[in-house]
XYZ file of C-alpha atoms in Angstrom:
165
model
C -2.313 -17.151 9.738
C 1.273 -18.385 9.635
C 4.116 -16.025 10.408
C 5.064 -15.643 6.737
C 1.577 -15.800 5.193
C 0.954 -13.035 2.677
C -1.450 -10.255 3.589
C -2.354 -7.454 1.209
C -3.576 -4.091 2.466
C -5.233 -1.855 -0.097
C -5.712 1.744 0.967
C -7.944 3.987 -1.110
C -8.243 7.754 -0.972
C -12.005 7.423 -1.430
C -14.281 4.498 -2.079
C -16.141 5.344 -5.275
C -19.561 3.946 -6.140
C -19.383 0.480 -7.670
C -19.026 0.631 -11.438
C -18.201 4.339 -11.556
C -14.520 4.070 -10.764
C -13.353 1.358 -13.151
C -9.591 1.401 -12.299
C -10.355 1.128 -8.573
C -12.915 -1.619 -9.175
C -10.461 -3.616 -11.317
C -7.751 -3.436 -8.634
C -10.145 -4.488 -5.867
C -11.538 -7.321 -8.008
C -8.071 -8.691 -8.867
C -7.033 -8.681 -5.208
C -10.321 -10.239 -4.068
C -9.803 -13.030 -6.614
C -6.338 -13.718 -5.171
C -7.858 -13.735 -1.680
C -10.739 -16.043 -2.636
C -8.383 -18.462 -4.407
C -6.157 -18.615 -1.338
C -3.205 -17.044 -3.132
C -2.974 -14.530 -0.306
C -3.955 -15.262 3.263
C -5.833 -12.019 3.865
C -6.962 -8.828 2.134
C -7.799 -5.610 3.966
C -9.403 -2.710 2.096
C -9.354 0.632 3.922
C -10.231 4.220 3.053
C -7.861 6.790 4.518
C -8.659 10.131 2.906
C -6.755 12.435 0.591
C -4.338 14.033 3.011
C -3.371 14.326 6.648
C -1.448 16.705 8.834
C 2.215 15.930 9.369
C 1.745 16.733 13.045
C -1.282 15.727 15.103
C -4.097 18.181 14.469
C -6.775 17.246 16.958
C -8.878 14.285 15.907
C -9.078 15.146 12.209
C -6.659 12.436 11.119
C -7.536 8.757 11.541
C -5.617 6.930 14.248
C -2.587 5.116 12.973
C -2.486 6.830 9.569
C 0.630 8.865 10.286
C 2.296 5.790 11.759
C 1.387 3.763 8.660
C 2.875 6.400 6.358
C 6.016 6.491 8.536
C 6.285 2.683 8.258
C 5.922 2.917 4.460
C 8.571 5.653 4.279
C 10.952 3.595 6.432
C 10.461 0.614 4.103
C 11.206 2.852 1.082
C 14.398 4.157 2.692
C 15.564 0.625 3.530
C 14.879 -0.500 -0.053
C 16.615 2.479 -1.669
C 13.457 3.774 -3.286
C 11.015 6.624 -2.796
C 7.270 6.887 -2.374
C 7.251 10.271 -4.060
C 5.515 11.623 -6.019
C 2.650 9.317 -4.965
C 3.007 10.430 -1.339
C 3.599 14.153 -1.461
C 4.456 16.538 1.361
C 3.075 20.053 1.051
C 3.075 23.136 3.164
C -0.398 24.465 3.747
C -2.194 26.972 5.894
C -0.346 29.095 8.441
C 0.236 27.383 11.780
C -1.918 28.419 14.759
C 1.065 30.072 16.428
C 1.690 32.237 13.333
C 5.131 30.701 12.823
C 5.563 28.759 9.614
C 2.985 26.681 7.817
C 1.281 23.420 8.665
C 2.482 20.546 6.534
C 0.270 17.959 4.900
C 0.948 14.547 3.442
C -1.121 13.903 0.334
C -1.880 10.212 -0.124
C -2.098 8.378 -3.471
C -5.446 7.401 -4.970
C -4.570 3.738 -4.349
C -1.811 2.219 -2.213
C -0.980 -1.469 -1.917
C 1.094 -2.772 0.976
C 2.196 -6.395 1.038
C 3.079 -8.048 4.334
C 4.591 -11.441 5.097
C 3.429 -12.097 8.614
C 4.103 -8.861 10.473
C 6.903 -7.763 8.134
C 6.193 -5.109 5.515
C 7.610 -6.506 2.264
C 6.519 -3.974 -0.366
C 4.580 -0.763 -0.928
C 3.139 0.241 -4.277
C 3.383 2.710 -5.926
C 7.040 3.579 -5.476
C 10.016 4.613 -7.581
C 13.264 2.631 -7.624
C 16.243 3.382 -9.834
C 14.100 5.809 -11.819
C 11.456 3.163 -12.584
C 7.896 3.642 -11.368
C 6.442 0.516 -9.771
C 2.653 0.775 -9.889
C -0.189 -0.891 -8.043
C -0.547 -3.180 -11.058
C 3.118 -4.206 -10.696
C 2.377 -5.196 -7.095
C -0.671 -7.239 -8.086
C 1.292 -8.880 -10.905
C 4.008 -9.820 -8.393
C 1.353 -11.502 -6.234
C -0.176 -13.265 -9.255
C 3.257 -14.374 -10.452
C 4.075 -15.707 -7.017
C 0.879 -17.751 -7.145
C 1.669 -19.124 -10.633
C 5.147 -20.111 -9.448
C 3.638 -21.882 -6.430
C 1.191 -23.750 -8.662
C 3.972 -24.847 -10.997
C 6.163 -26.169 -8.233
C 3.248 -27.705 -6.282
C 5.183 -26.593 -3.236
C 3.531 -26.437 0.180
C 4.698 -22.845 0.510
C 1.753 -21.587 -1.558
C 0.672 -18.195 -0.276
C 4.131 -17.370 1.024
C 6.867 -15.213 -0.445
C 10.605 -15.045 0.018
C 11.043 -11.783 -1.838
C 8.915 -9.492 -3.940
C 10.314 -7.577 -6.884
C 11.249 -4.090 -5.734
């Protein structure tokens, strides 16, 4: 994969049975089509659960999940947008030491991250300037990028300079 090849990472709260979760199935199908057509260089589909502790709580949280959320939040800050309310922070049960409450990060039902090489370029859903940018907006940006590449017959197909924020 080239250093600026587009990679999409779809993270799902749960993986529903095929055909029973139509919105999830439609999103996965649209992204798989882009992957199969070569519009994106790679597609990863992961399940990461509904929430995680803000601080490490034994082995209950998957490795790298907190770091991934931190990377997404850093991207949002740099872009002048927010991942809330899709990513929500909540206080929960009392802490083991009896002082305060343990925090949790609640993850969205579906999250789409778009990378160019190793660089995180976009996270959906997010809110910028009061406008909600959905998963479908992210997929449409990828599809639009592919249509533009087809029209120009440019060798940069599958690459992106900038995604709409």
